[in-house]
């Protein structure tokens, strides 16, 4: 009986760790994307971003898909309500894009990031994902450098929190 209990606890730890690793992978992939963008900007190659962002978006979505597929394999019960979760997730991003279309400046970009991450937080009931909503501070100070710094800070913080949680579980 003790062996079964230990095996179940081990499986539970792996499931919890896989969830935190999945979240950290998403945020780290976007941090890499932001780092590439800021590097291109620092080199004066902003014109390349018209090709850079679509390529990066496809790459990050691919990484998210691979991570999600692995996560679902480990947690098949999550897939049952994934349609509802997906719509909650998308609703934040859609609202952000609508605001982007209205402002078409740093405030619109901050709305996409902030509201999109709030949608993710509500979708997964994972409140650390709401941390990037601090980018909405761009409505108080509409400055690209400020918002980029908030994105890097908040995404790094979310990644750290989830890697720390994984470390504590394992």
Short mmCIF file of C-alpha atoms in Angstrom, two decimals:
data_model
loop_
_atom_site.label_atom_id
_atom_site.label_comp_id
_atom_site.label_asym_id
_atom_site.label_seq_id
_atom_site.Cartn_x
_atom_site.Cartn_y
_atom_site.Cartn_z
CA UNK A 1 0.00 0.00 0.00
CA UNK A 2 2.85 2.38 0.85
CA UNK A 3 4.40 1.74 -2.58
CA UNK A 4 1.19 2.72 -4.34
CA UNK A 5 0.96 5.91 -2.28
CA UNK A 6 4.55 6.85 -3.18
CA UNK A 7 3.93 6.13 -6.86
CA UNK A 8 0.80 8.31 -6.89
CA UNK A 9 2.62 11.14 -5.14
CA UNK A 10 5.41 10.91 -7.71
CA UNK A 11 2.92 11.08 -10.58
CA UNK A 12 1.14 14.02 -8.94
CA UNK A 13 4.44 15.90 -8.61
CA UNK A 14 5.22 15.30 -12.27
CA UNK A 15 1.80 16.58 -13.33
CA UNK A 16 2.14 19.72 -11.23
CA UNK A 17 5.69 20.28 -12.48
CA UNK A 18 4.60 19.79 -16.12
CA UNK A 19 1.98 22.54 -15.72
CA UNK A 20 4.50 25.03 -14.36
CA UNK A 21 7.06 24.12 -17.00
CA UNK A 22 4.43 24.60 -19.74
CA UNK A 23 3.64 28.11 -18.49
CA UNK A 24 7.32 29.02 -18.12
CA UNK A 25 8.05 27.81 -21.67
CA UNK A 26 5.36 30.12 -23.09
CA UNK A 27 6.68 33.18 -21.30
CA UNK A 28 10.33 32.40 -22.00
CA UNK A 29 9.56 31.97 -25.72
CA UNK A 30 8.00 35.45 -25.76
CA UNK A 31 10.97 36.84 -23.82
CA UNK A 32 13.27 35.49 -26.51
CA UNK A 33 11.04 37.13 -29.13
CA UNK A 34 11.20 40.47 -27.32
CA UNK A 35 14.97 40.17 -26.97
CA UNK A 36 15.30 39.63 -30.72
CA UNK A 37 13.07 42.61 -31.45
CA UNK A 38 15.00 44.88 -29.09
CA UNK A 39 18.29 43.68 -30.62
CA UNK A 40 17.06 44.50 -34.13
CA UNK A 41 15.90 47.90 -32.91
CA UNK A 42 19.22 48.62 -31.19
CA UNK A 43 21.01 47.79 -34.46
CA UNK A 44 18.74 50.17 -36.37
CA UNK A 45 17.11 47.32 -38.28
CA UNK A 46 13.49 48.14 -37.41
CA UNK A 47 12.46 47.58 -41.03
CA UNK A 48 13.22 43.88 -40.63
CA UNK A 49 10.56 43.60 -37.96
CA UNK A 50 7.90 43.36 -40.67
CA UNK A 51 9.36 39.90 -41.37
CA UNK A 52 10.58 39.22 -37.87
CA UNK A 53 7.25 39.36 -36.00
CA UNK A 54 5.26 37.03 -38.28
CA UNK A 55 8.13 34.53 -38.21
CA UNK A 56 8.50 34.77 -34.44
CA UNK A 57 4.74 34.50 -33.93
CA UNK A 58 4.64 31.27 -35.96
CA UNK A 59 7.64 29.93 -34.03
CA UNK A 60 6.21 30.75 -30.61
CA UNK A 61 2.80 29.33 -31.49
CA UNK A 62 4.57 26.15 -32.67
CA UNK A 63 6.48 25.90 -29.36
CA UNK A 64 3.24 26.51 -27.45
CA UNK A 65 1.51 23.79 -29.48
CA UNK A 66 4.24 21.24 -28.85
CA UNK A 67 4.26 22.07 -25.13
CA UNK A 68 0.44 21.96 -24.95
CA UNK A 69 0.33 18.59 -26.72
CA UNK A 70 2.81 17.14 -24.23
CA UNK A 71 0.93 18.73 -21.33
CA UNK A 72 -2.40 17.26 -22.54
CA UNK A 73 -0.77 13.82 -22.85
CA UNK A 74 0.18 14.07 -19.18
CA UNK A 75 -3.15 15.67 -18.14
CA UNK A 76 -5.97 14.35 -20.38
CA UNK A 77 -8.68 15.62 -18.01
CA UNK A 78 -7.72 19.23 -18.88
CA UNK A 79 -8.74 18.61 -22.50
CA UNK A 80 -12.41 18.10 -21.51
CA UNK A 81 -13.08 21.81 -20.94
CA UNK A 82 -10.35 23.15 -23.22
CA UNK A 83 -12.89 24.69 -25.63
CA UNK A 84 -14.31 26.93 -22.90
CA UNK A 85 -10.83 27.73 -21.65
CA UNK A 86 -9.73 28.54 -25.20
CA UNK A 87 -12.57 31.03 -25.68
CA UNK A 88 -11.79 32.73 -22.38
CA UNK A 89 -8.14 32.92 -23.40
CA UNK A 90 -8.97 34.33 -26.83
CA UNK A 91 -11.50 36.84 -25.52
CA UNK A 92 -8.76 38.82 -23.76
CA UNK A 93 -6.61 38.88 -26.88
CA UNK A 94 -9.56 39.82 -29.10
CA UNK A 95 -10.52 42.70 -26.82
CA UNK A 96 -6.88 43.83 -26.83
CA UNK A 97 -6.79 43.79 -30.65
CA UNK A 98 -9.99 45.86 -30.78
CA UNK A 99 -8.38 48.45 -28.51
CA UNK A 100 -5.21 48.28 -30.65
CA UNK A 101 -7.30 49.08 -33.74
CA UNK A 102 -8.71 52.10 -31.93
CA UNK A 103 -5.43 53.54 -30.59
CA UNK A 104 -2.80 52.10 -32.99
CA UNK A 105 0.00 53.06 -30.65
CA UNK A 106 1.78 51.82 -27.53
CA UNK A 107 -1.49 51.91 -25.55
CA UNK A 108 -3.09 49.50 -28.02
CA UNK A 109 -0.08 47.19 -27.82
CA UNK A 110 -0.20 47.30 -24.02
CA UNK A 111 -3.93 46.48 -24.18
CA UNK A 112 -3.19 43.37 -26.28
CA UNK A 113 -0.53 42.17 -23.84
CA UNK A 114 -2.37 43.12 -20.64
CA UNK A 115 -5.86 41.93 -21.58
CA UNK A 116 -4.56 38.83 -23.37
CA UNK A 117 -2.70 37.75 -20.26
CA UNK A 118 -5.73 38.51 -18.09
CA UNK A 119 -7.75 36.23 -20.40
CA UNK A 120 -5.15 33.52 -19.90
CA UNK A 121 -5.23 34.01 -16.11
CA UNK A 122 -9.03 33.63 -16.01
CA UNK A 123 -8.93 30.74 -18.47
CA UNK A 124 -6.48 28.68 -16.45
CA UNK A 125 -7.21 30.11 -12.98
CA UNK A 126 -3.50 30.78 -12.80
CA UNK A 127 -3.23 34.28 -11.39
CA UNK A 128 0.49 34.67 -12.02
CA UNK A 129 -0.46 34.96 -15.70
CA UNK A 130 -2.20 38.23 -14.82
CA UNK A 131 1.10 39.88 -13.85
CA UNK A 132 1.72 41.20 -17.42
CA UNK A 133 -1.46 43.25 -17.03
CA UNK A 134 0.88 45.85 -15.53
CA UNK A 135 1.58 46.83 -19.14
CA UNK A 136 -1.78 48.62 -19.00
CA UNK A 137 0.19 51.30 -17.14
CA UNK A 138 0.98 52.51 -20.67
CA UNK A 139 -2.32 54.37 -20.50
CA UNK A 140 -0.67 56.50 -17.80
CA UNK A 141 2.68 56.81 -19.59
CA UNK A 142 2.43 55.90 -23.30
CA UNK A 143 6.08 55.17 -24.00
CA UNK A 144 7.49 52.20 -25.94
CA UNK A 145 10.59 51.83 -23.78
CA UNK A 146 8.45 51.78 -20.64
CA UNK A 147 6.07 49.14 -22.01
CA UNK A 148 8.88 46.96 -23.37
CA UNK A 149 10.53 47.07 -19.94
CA UNK A 150 7.23 46.12 -18.27
CA UNK A 151 6.78 43.19 -20.66
CA UNK A 152 10.28 41.89 -19.99
CA UNK A 153 9.91 42.38 -16.25
CA UNK A 154 6.47 40.79 -16.00
CA UNK A 155 7.17 37.86 -18.34
CA UNK A 156 10.43 37.15 -16.52
CA UNK A 157 8.57 37.24 -13.21
CA UNK A 158 5.90 34.80 -14.43
CA UNK A 159 8.62 32.46 -15.76
CA UNK A 160 10.54 32.66 -12.49
CA UNK A 161 7.42 31.97 -10.40
CA UNK A 162 6.61 28.83 -12.37
CA UNK A 163 10.15 27.52 -12.51
CA UNK A 164 10.39 28.14 -8.76
CA UNK A 165 7.15 26.24 -8.20
CA UNK A 166 8.52 23.38 -10.31
CA UNK A 167 11.74 23.40 -8.30
CA UNK A 168 9.77 23.21 -5.04
CA UNK A 169 7.59 20.32 -6.31
CA UNK A 170 10.46 18.26 -7.67
#
